[in-house]
Amino acid sequence: MSDASHLDRMQRKKDVVDERISRATEERGVLILLKGNGKGKSSSAFGTMARSLGHGQQCAVIQFIKGRRETGEYLFFRDHPKLDWHIMGHGFTWETQNRERDIEAAEAAWAVAKGLLENPAYHLIVLDEMSYMFKYGYLDPEPVVEALKRRPAHQNVIITGRTMATPLQEIADTISVVQDERHAFRGGVKAQAGIEY
Amino acid sequence: MSDASHLDRMQRKKDVVDERISRATEERGVLILLKGNGKGKSSSAFGTMARSLGHGQQCAVIQFIKGRRETGEYLFFRDHPKLDWHIMGHGFTWETQNRERDIEAAEAAWAVAKGLLENPAYHLIVLDEMSYMFKYGYLDPEPVVEALKRRPAHQNVIITGRTMATPLQEIADTISVVQDERHAFRGGVKAQAGIEY
């Protein structure tokens, strides 16, 4: 490509970007959903949380499903003074195989989440793997939607999980679908510290 | 759903998961590509890096494009003792509008990346927004593929960017496509600290 045509292409790109920026003027918190079967949804939420903490914002994580190991993200973030980290689930639902205990854990996690959604001190709340609670019928999405609608105007919320409840999708500001095009696990590579947990 | 059918469904799920785990036995570093036009690719890479740092692993980031602001993720991570953070690009390519300067910056960034890919001390290397270097013809993918193939066996690498060069996709272990289903920006919400930067 010549320098002139490159310059022309980049000028057009700049015009499009600048025009879009000039139209987006509303300042408020957003609801972000990270769904799909690909790798990277929870890690994307934790990366955004690092970004938020970097600006000195108060954050909280509620993990609705606890894995079988102490995770690297928990070890990394747990002592941060501007962050609460709640591990509320007690295992993968196909590991515990106890529906009643799972429902109790989901309700306890939601009680904590609801309190945070009423608290203007929190700038970002991550509801990690929450979508499974709706999929398995452990939680009703309607009270969650109501609490999200009533939350402080500046508060950002990220919800992760493979499949999202429709009422949440209706009120979301941003929805990213993480698709699994290839996964090392299917290629025979063992789950490893620092990548999977 | 009855408790009995729930138990049966979860037992089948557990069998499938357990069988997959038993087949994945190879222990080695992986190449992960995060592509697509949706929000959350770089933040996913930084979340995985938090996970890796949580396990005490040495990490490095090379940012091939520098935004116009000091980002929250940089403010958050920059002082971590187990991490090198290199900001090598000098701006969005449609902002600088100087092809020769962009190529120089890309080559300087690649020289640093190449050194890290030869260094077994590094467990995870994030090549953030590198894909644009191939898209605009600033870097040739072949030497990058060769360096990735020769890297230390335990080293994990994550490359982010909207469109990925085909030779990189051919050697990747994991590819996640982040699709943009909805974005607050198009709904008129201004980019904000803690979410976009």
Tab-separated table of C-alpha atoms in Angstrom:
chain	number	residue	atom	x	y	z
A	1	MET	CA	0.000	0.000	0.000
A	2	SER	CA	1.291	3.496	-0.831
A	3	ASP	CA	1.713	6.097	1.886
A	4	ALA	CA	-0.983	8.268	0.262
A	5	SER	CA	-3.632	5.538	0.160
A	6	HIS	CA	-2.694	4.499	3.712
A	7	LEU	CA	-3.158	8.082	4.879
A	8	ASP	CA	-6.511	8.295	3.103
A	9	ARG	CA	-7.718	5.005	4.632
A	10	MET	CA	-6.645	6.058	8.117
A	11	GLN	CA	-8.257	9.507	7.742
A	12	ARG	CA	-11.574	7.853	6.875
A	13	LYS	CA	-11.225	5.468	9.828
A	14	LYS	CA	-10.458	8.418	12.133
A	15	ASP	CA	-13.552	10.282	10.885
A	16	VAL	CA	-15.816	7.300	11.612
A	17	VAL	CA	-14.331	6.782	15.095
A	18	ASP	CA	-14.465	10.494	15.952
A	19	GLU	CA	-18.088	10.761	14.861
A	20	ARG	CA	-19.091	7.763	16.990
A	21	ILE	CA	-17.316	9.206	20.016
A	22	SER	CA	-19.125	12.531	19.605
A	23	ARG	CA	-22.509	10.755	19.705
A	24	ALA	CA	-21.885	8.739	22.916
A	25	THR	CA	-22.407	11.291	25.675
A	26	GLU	CA	-24.409	9.560	28.430
A	27	GLU	CA	-22.458	8.996	31.649
A	28	ARG	CA	-23.716	6.084	33.743
A	29	GLY	CA	-22.910	2.581	34.921
A	30	VAL	CA	-23.452	-0.309	32.503
A	31	LEU	CA	-24.587	-3.924	32.712
A	32	ILE	CA	-22.236	-6.197	30.774
A	33	LEU	CA	-23.051	-9.827	29.978
A	34	LEU	CA	-20.266	-12.237	28.974
A	35	LYS	CA	-21.820	-15.403	27.601
A	36	GLY	CA	-21.041	-18.267	25.205
A	37	ASN	CA	-19.143	-21.542	25.466
A	38	GLY	CA	-15.639	-20.188	24.725
A	39	LYS	CA	-12.754	-19.733	27.138
A	40	GLY	CA	-12.238	-16.263	28.628
A	41	LYS	CA	-15.499	-14.970	30.132
A	42	SER	CA	-14.557	-14.934	33.842
A	43	SER	CA	-11.010	-13.861	33.051
A	44	SER	CA	-12.414	-10.956	31.015
A	45	ALA	CA	-14.494	-9.896	34.030
A	46	PHE	CA	-11.427	-10.087	36.296
A	47	GLY	CA	-9.333	-8.142	33.782
A	48	THR	CA	-11.952	-5.389	33.721
A	49	MET	CA	-11.913	-5.447	37.518
A	50	ALA	CA	-8.136	-4.896	37.479
A	51	ARG	CA	-8.820	-1.887	35.217
A	52	SER	CA	-11.428	-0.561	37.658
A	53	LEU	CA	-9.170	-1.116	40.694
A	54	GLY	CA	-6.406	0.702	38.802
A	55	HIS	CA	-8.613	3.802	38.879
A	56	GLY	CA	-9.163	3.385	42.642
A	57	GLN	CA	-12.759	2.150	42.341
A	58	GLN	CA	-14.325	-0.117	44.983
A	59	CYS	CA	-15.114	-3.571	43.556
A	60	ALA	CA	-16.732	-6.843	44.607
A	61	VAL	CA	-16.838	-10.374	43.191
A	62	ILE	CA	-19.418	-13.012	43.986
A	63	GLN	CA	-18.589	-16.458	42.670
A	64	PHE	CA	-21.761	-18.493	42.322
A	65	ILE	CA	-19.810	-21.695	41.594
A	66	LYS	CA	-16.672	-22.662	43.444
A	67	GLY	CA	-14.202	-24.868	41.612
A	68	ARG	CA	-12.292	-27.661	43.260
A	69	ARG	CA	-9.113	-25.687	43.726
A	70	GLU	CA	-7.919	-22.370	45.110
A	71	THR	CA	-7.704	-20.298	41.936
A	72	GLY	CA	-4.896	-18.028	40.819
A	73	GLU	CA	-7.285	-15.080	40.477
A	74	TYR	CA	-8.398	-15.477	44.097
A	75	LEU	CA	-4.800	-15.791	45.324
A	76	PHE	CA	-3.915	-12.701	43.291
A	77	PHE	CA	-6.805	-10.389	44.192
A	78	ARG	CA	-7.950	-11.501	47.671
A	79	ASP	CA	-5.822	-9.089	49.736
A	80	HIS	CA	-6.616	-5.974	47.697
A	81	PRO	CA	-7.972	-3.267	50.052
A	82	LYS	CA	-10.599	-2.028	47.569
A	83	LEU	CA	-12.092	-5.450	46.844
A	84	ASP	CA	-14.466	-7.934	48.507
A	85	TRP	CA	-14.299	-11.472	47.137
A	86	HIS	CA	-17.148	-13.807	48.080
A	87	ILE	CA	-16.920	-17.501	47.165
A	88	MET	CA	-20.514	-18.568	47.723
A	89	GLY	CA	-21.082	-21.737	45.710
A	90	HIS	CA	-19.730	-24.993	47.088
A	91	GLY	CA	-18.821	-26.851	43.892
A	92	PHE	CA	-19.815	-27.526	40.297
A	93	THR	CA	-23.448	-28.500	40.277
A	94	TRP	CA	-22.631	-31.801	38.507
A	95	GLU	CA	-20.082	-32.569	41.237
A	96	THR	CA	-22.257	-31.889	44.296
A	97	GLN	CA	-25.344	-33.627	42.841
A	98	ASN	CA	-27.450	-32.191	45.621
A	99	ARG	CA	-30.152	-29.906	44.283
A	100	GLU	CA	-31.378	-28.634	47.626
A	101	ARG	CA	-27.922	-27.691	48.842
A	102	ASP	CA	-27.257	-25.978	45.506
A	103	ILE	CA	-30.446	-23.912	45.826
A	104	GLU	CA	-29.517	-22.864	49.374
A	105	ALA	CA	-26.056	-21.785	48.190
A	106	ALA	CA	-27.563	-19.826	45.263
A	107	GLU	CA	-29.991	-18.002	47.548
A	108	ALA	CA	-27.238	-17.134	50.033
A	109	ALA	CA	-25.071	-15.792	47.176
A	110	TRP	CA	-27.949	-13.736	45.802
A	111	ALA	CA	-28.622	-12.230	49.278
A	112	VAL	CA	-25.034	-10.930	49.327
A	113	ALA	CA	-25.259	-9.698	45.720
A	114	LYS	CA	-28.519	-7.860	46.429
A	115	GLY	CA	-26.891	-5.966	49.312
A	116	LEU	CA	-24.033	-4.859	47.058
A	117	LEU	CA	-26.463	-3.710	44.335
A	118	GLU	CA	-28.013	-1.345	46.904
A	119	ASN	CA	-24.661	0.050	48.030
A	120	PRO	CA	-23.376	3.121	46.158
A	121	ALA	CA	-19.867	2.591	47.554
A	122	TYR	CA	-19.331	-0.191	44.986
A	123	HIS	CA	-18.354	0.908	41.502
A	124	LEU	CA	-18.051	-2.543	39.891
A	125	ILE	CA	-19.707	-5.818	40.891
A	126	VAL	CA	-18.799	-9.110	39.172
A	127	LEU	CA	-21.439	-11.845	39.425
A	128	ASP	CA	-19.303	-14.736	38.233
A	129	GLU	CA	-21.003	-17.837	36.759
A	130	MET	CA	-24.375	-16.499	37.893
A	131	SER	CA	-26.107	-17.591	34.686
A	132	TYR	CA	-26.111	-21.266	35.775
A	133	MET	CA	-28.383	-20.324	38.678
A	134	PHE	CA	-31.105	-19.388	36.181
A	135	LYS	CA	-30.389	-22.288	33.833
A	136	TYR	CA	-30.871	-24.864	36.592
A	137	GLY	CA	-33.795	-22.999	38.139
A	138	TYR	CA	-31.967	-22.219	41.401
A	139	LEU	CA	-32.808	-18.512	41.119
A	140	ASP	CA	-35.669	-16.605	39.498
A	141	PRO	CA	-34.363	-13.906	37.102
A	142	GLU	CA	-37.151	-11.373	37.833
A	143	PRO	CA	-36.001	-10.163	41.298
A	144	VAL	CA	-32.462	-9.969	39.885
A	145	VAL	CA	-33.655	-7.754	37.017
A	146	GLU	CA	-35.522	-5.538	39.479
A	147	ALA	CA	-32.450	-5.150	41.717
A	148	LEU	CA	-30.271	-4.366	38.680
A	149	LYS	CA	-32.720	-1.682	37.514
A	150	ARG	CA	-32.771	-0.047	40.971
A	151	ARG	CA	-28.999	-0.071	41.500
A	152	PRO	CA	-26.972	3.195	41.910
A	153	ALA	CA	-26.652	4.997	38.561
A	154	HIS	CA	-22.848	4.913	38.404
A	155	GLN	CA	-22.537	1.200	39.295
A	156	ASN	CA	-21.133	-1.202	36.680
A	157	VAL	CA	-22.128	-4.888	36.803
A	158	ILE	CA	-20.647	-7.827	34.891
A	159	ILE	CA	-22.419	-11.197	34.789
A	160	THR	CA	-20.693	-14.268	33.301
A	161	GLY	CA	-21.842	-17.741	32.273
A	162	ARG	CA	-22.461	-19.829	29.170
A	163	THR	CA	-26.166	-19.231	28.672
A	164	MET	CA	-27.863	-16.019	29.814
A	165	ALA	CA	-31.451	-15.690	31.020
A	166	THR	CA	-33.541	-13.713	28.499
A	167	PRO	CA	-34.767	-11.054	31.024
A	168	LEU	CA	-31.123	-10.163	31.743
A	169	GLN	CA	-30.344	-9.851	28.035
A	170	GLU	CA	-33.274	-7.471	27.623
A	171	ILE	CA	-31.806	-4.927	30.072
A	172	ALA	CA	-28.070	-5.358	29.293
A	173	ASP	CA	-26.032	-2.482	27.830
A	174	THR	CA	-23.233	-4.646	26.450
A	175	ILE	CA	-23.348	-8.320	25.472
A	176	SER	CA	-20.231	-10.153	24.308
A	177	VAL	CA	-20.492	-13.737	23.112
A	178	VAL	CA	-17.288	-15.726	23.619
A	179	GLN	CA	-17.342	-18.550	21.089
A	180	ASP	CA	-15.226	-21.667	21.372
A	181	GLU	CA	-13.503	-22.078	18.016
A	182	ARG	CA	-10.757	-24.337	19.399
A	183	HIS	CA	-9.708	-25.448	22.882
A	184	ALA	CA	-6.379	-26.956	23.988
A	185	PHE	CA	-8.285	-29.324	26.278
A	186	ARG	CA	-9.813	-31.117	23.270
A	187	GLY	CA	-6.311	-31.275	21.771
A	188	GLY	CA	-5.263	-33.348	24.803
A	189	VAL	CA	-3.583	-30.605	26.869
A	190	LYS	CA	-4.194	-30.906	30.622
A	191	ALA	CA	-5.769	-27.994	32.548
A	192	GLN	CA	-2.967	-25.964	34.113
A	193	ALA	CA	-2.395	-23.443	36.899
A	194	GLY	CA	-2.312	-19.912	35.515
A	195	ILE	CA	-4.514	-20.717	32.507
A	196	GLU	CA	-7.576	-22.717	33.639
A	197	TYR	CA	-7.471	-21.923	37.382
B	1	MET	CA	-37.483	-30.819	37.741
B	2	SER	CA	-37.632	-33.667	40.303
B	3	ASP	CA	-34.646	-34.420	42.517
B	4	ALA	CA	-34.277	-37.845	40.839
B	5	SER	CA	-34.141	-36.479	37.277
B	6	HIS	CA	-31.814	-33.671	38.426
B	7	LEU	CA	-29.493	-36.276	39.972
B	8	ASP	CA	-29.589	-38.355	36.798
B	9	ARG	CA	-28.845	-35.316	34.582
B	10	MET	CA	-25.948	-34.222	36.813
B	11	GLN	CA	-24.519	-37.777	36.946
B	12	ARG	CA	-24.451	-37.890	33.139
B	13	LYS	CA	-22.818	-34.444	33.022
B	14	LYS	CA	-20.215	-35.569	35.565
B	15	ASP	CA	-19.443	-38.701	33.503
B	16	VAL	CA	-18.862	-36.631	30.357
B	17	VAL	CA	-16.649	-34.102	32.177
B	18	ASP	CA	-14.662	-36.826	33.982
B	19	GLU	CA	-14.060	-38.715	30.743
B	20	ARG	CA	-12.801	-35.582	28.990
B	21	ILE	CA	-10.465	-34.797	31.889
B	22	SER	CA	-9.012	-38.317	31.779
B	23	ARG	CA	-8.133	-37.892	28.075
B	24	ALA	CA	-6.314	-34.536	28.440
B	25	THR	CA	-2.909	-35.534	29.797
B	26	GLU	CA	-0.329	-33.465	27.884
B	27	GLU	CA	1.459	-30.869	30.032
B	28	ARG	CA	2.815	-27.893	28.085
B	29	GLY	CA	2.359	-24.213	27.410
B	30	VAL	CA	-0.406	-23.137	25.061
B	31	LEU	CA	-0.953	-20.439	22.452
B	32	ILE	CA	-4.303	-18.701	22.989
B	33	LEU	CA	-5.822	-16.333	20.415
B	34	LEU	CA	-8.583	-13.911	21.447
B	35	LYS	CA	-10.172	-12.442	18.323
B	36	GLY	CA	-13.474	-10.952	17.141
B	37	ASN	CA	-15.072	-7.516	17.314
B	38	GLY	CA	-16.672	-7.857	20.770
B	39	LYS	CA	-15.618	-6.167	24.007
B	40	GLY	CA	-13.435	-8.168	26.392
B	41	LYS	CA	-10.401	-9.559	24.531
B	42	SER	CA	-7.610	-7.579	26.197
B	43	SER	CA	-9.362	-7.688	29.565
B	44	SER	CA	-9.589	-11.469	29.240
B	45	ALA	CA	-5.841	-11.623	28.627
B	46	PHE	CA	-5.188	-9.419	31.680
B	47	GLY	CA	-7.554	-11.519	33.822
B	48	THR	CA	-5.655	-14.654	32.830
B	49	MET	CA	-2.446	-12.835	33.689
B	50	ALA	CA	-3.832	-12.088	37.186
B	51	ARG	CA	-4.508	-15.822	37.481
B	52	SER	CA	-0.945	-16.639	36.410
B	53	LEU	CA	0.574	-14.042	38.776
B	54	GLY	CA	-1.569	-15.531	41.567
B	55	HIS	CA	0.394	-18.746	41.114
B	56	GLY	CA	3.686	-16.850	41.302
B	57	GLN	CA	4.481	-17.124	37.588
B	58	GLN	CA	6.641	-14.551	35.790
B	59	CYS	CA	4.621	-12.621	33.185
B	60	ALA	CA	5.113	-9.955	30.525
B	61	VAL	CA	2.809	-7.735	28.470
B	62	ILE	CA	3.671	-6.040	25.218
B	63	GLN	CA	1.097	-3.528	24.019
B	64	PHE	CA	1.409	-3.036	20.279
B	65	ILE	CA	-1.027	-0.103	20.291
B	66	LYS	CA	-1.008	2.568	22.934
B	67	GLY	CA	-4.287	4.351	23.648
B	68	ARG	CA	-4.496	8.056	24.357
B	69	ARG	CA	-4.774	7.653	28.125
B	70	GLU	CA	-3.000	5.941	30.992
B	71	THR	CA	-5.158	2.829	31.407
B	72	GLY	CA	-6.529	1.342	34.615
B	73	GLU	CA	-4.909	-2.015	33.872
B	74	TYR	CA	-1.485	-0.373	33.541
B	75	LEU	CA	-1.988	1.631	36.761
B	76	PHE	CA	-3.081	-1.569	38.508
B	77	PHE	CA	-0.389	-3.987	37.295
B	78	ARG	CA	2.665	-1.828	36.592
B	79	ASP	CA	4.381	-2.192	39.992
B	80	HIS	CA	3.955	-5.958	40.319
B	81	PRO	CA	7.400	-7.520	40.921
B	82	LYS	CA	6.739	-10.546	38.674
B	83	LEU	CA	5.615	-8.553	35.660
B	84	ASP	CA	7.171	-6.510	32.841
B	85	TRP	CA	4.792	-4.154	31.056
B	86	HIS	CA	5.997	-2.736	27.734
B	87	ILE	CA	3.939	-0.049	26.000
B	88	MET	CA	5.507	-0.084	22.542
B	89	GLY	CA	2.977	1.396	20.139
B	90	HIS	CA	2.570	5.160	20.129
B	91	GLY	CA	-1.121	5.481	19.266
B	92	PHE	CA	-4.003	4.087	17.270
B	93	THR	CA	-2.856	3.727	13.716
B	94	TRP	CA	-5.760	5.900	12.485
B	95	GLU	CA	-4.686	8.617	14.925
B	96	THR	CA	-0.995	8.748	14.074
B	97	GLN	CA	-1.550	8.509	10.289
B	98	ASN	CA	2.123	7.922	9.785
B	99	ARG	CA	2.801	4.545	8.250
B	100	GLU	CA	6.580	4.631	8.537
B	101	ARG	CA	6.534	5.548	12.216
B	102	ASP	CA	3.957	2.800	12.840
B	103	ILE	CA	6.178	0.208	11.135
B	104	GLU	CA	9.168	1.300	13.208
B	105	ALA	CA	7.121	0.998	16.409
B	106	ALA	CA	5.843	-2.459	15.377
B	107	GLU	CA	9.363	-3.689	14.659
B	108	ALA	CA	10.658	-2.369	17.991
B	109	ALA	CA	7.782	-4.089	19.822
B	110	TRP	CA	8.442	-7.353	17.993
B	111	ALA	CA	12.152	-7.210	18.913
B	112	VAL	CA	11.190	-7.084	22.597
B	113	ALA	CA	8.589	-9.847	22.172
B	114	LYS	CA	11.104	-12.093	20.390
B	115	GLY	CA	13.529	-11.798	23.316
B	116	LEU	CA	10.791	-12.814	25.763
B	117	LEU	CA	9.818	-15.807	23.609
B	118	GLU	CA	13.403	-17.076	23.949
B	119	ASN	CA	13.484	-16.606	27.733
B	120	PRO	CA	12.349	-19.605	29.838
B	121	ALA	CA	11.942	-17.372	32.925
B	122	TYR	CA	8.646	-16.097	31.477
B	123	HIS	CA	5.611	-18.309	32.030
B	124	LEU	CA	3.008	-16.104	30.331
B	125	ILE	CA	3.455	-13.496	27.612
B	126	VAL	CA	0.568	-11.288	26.470
B	127	LEU	CA	0.951	-9.766	22.990
B	128	ASP	CA	-1.865	-7.245	23.207
B	129	GLU	CA	-3.443	-5.932	19.977
B	130	MET	CA	-0.679	-7.593	17.974
B	131	SER	CA	-3.083	-8.750	15.255
B	132	TYR	CA	-3.326	-5.234	13.801
B	133	MET	CA	0.376	-5.389	12.954
B	134	PHE	CA	-0.361	-8.195	10.481
B	135	LYS	CA	-3.599	-6.662	9.230
B	136	TYR	CA	-1.869	-3.411	8.241
B	137	GLY	CA	1.227	-5.197	6.951
B	138	TYR	CA	3.541	-3.720	9.618
B	139	LEU	CA	4.843	-7.174	10.549
B	140	ASP	CA	5.233	-10.423	8.629
B	141	PRO	CA	3.528	-13.334	10.448
B	142	GLU	CA	6.085	-15.982	9.426
B	143	PRO	CA	8.984	-15.010	11.755
B	144	VAL	CA	6.411	-14.671	14.552
B	145	VAL	CA	5.141	-18.203	13.907
B	146	GLU	CA	8.730	-19.506	13.895
B	147	ALA	CA	9.526	-17.803	17.222
B	148	LEU	CA	6.296	-19.128	18.758
B	149	LYS	CA	7.148	-22.686	17.646
B	150	ARG	CA	10.655	-22.450	19.146
B	151	ARG	CA	9.593	-20.962	22.496
B	152	PRO	CA	10.184	-22.791	25.828
B	153	ALA	CA	7.776	-25.746	26.170
B	154	HIS	CA	6.059	-24.503	29.348
B	155	GLN	CA	5.510	-20.936	28.084
B	156	ASN	CA	1.929	-19.705	27.573
B	157	VAL	CA	1.250	-16.936	25.038
B	158	ILE	CA	-1.936	-14.930	24.513
B	159	ILE	CA	-2.412	-12.775	21.406
B	160	THR	CA	-5.370	-10.376	21.118
B	161	GLY	CA	-6.912	-8.347	18.302
B	162	ARG	CA	-10.002	-8.272	16.095
B	163	THR	CA	-8.739	-10.205	13.084
B	164	MET	CA	-6.030	-12.875	13.385
B	165	ALA	CA	-3.453	-13.748	10.744
B	166	THR	CA	-4.113	-17.227	9.299
B	167	PRO	CA	-0.607	-18.635	10.046
B	168	LEU	CA	-1.166	-17.857	13.751
B	169	GLN	CA	-4.563	-19.562	13.721
B	170	GLU	CA	-2.964	-22.673	12.219
B	171	ILE	CA	-0.638	-23.169	15.211
B	172	ALA	CA	-2.942	-21.966	18.033
B	173	ASP	CA	-4.084	-24.351	20.779
B	174	THR	CA	-7.100	-22.295	21.864
B	175	ILE	CA	-9.078	-19.758	19.838
B	176	SER	CA	-11.924	-17.782	21.394
B	177	VAL	CA	-14.005	-15.471	19.229
B	178	VAL	CA	-15.504	-12.555	21.163
B	179	GLN	CA	-18.572	-11.419	19.231
B	180	ASP	CA	-20.187	-8.031	19.656
B	181	GLU	CA	-23.892	-8.695	20.193
B	182	ARG	CA	-24.526	-5.301	21.801
B	183	HIS	CA	-22.334	-2.425	22.986
B	184	ALA	CA	-23.216	0.407	25.391
B	185	PHE	CA	-21.261	2.803	23.159
B	186	ARG	CA	-23.798	2.375	20.341
B	187	GLY	CA	-26.534	2.961	22.941
B	188	GLY	CA	-25.047	6.423	23.558
B	189	VAL	CA	-23.056	5.664	26.728
B	190	LYS	CA	-19.699	7.454	26.910
B	191	ALA	CA	-16.476	5.433	27.352
B	192	GLN	CA	-15.592	5.410	31.057
B	193	ALA	CA	-12.624	4.780	33.361
B	194	GLY	CA	-12.723	1.251	34.751
B	195	ILE	CA	-14.648	-0.183	31.806
B	196	GLU	CA	-13.101	1.007	28.523
B	197	TYR	CA	-9.689	2.127	29.813
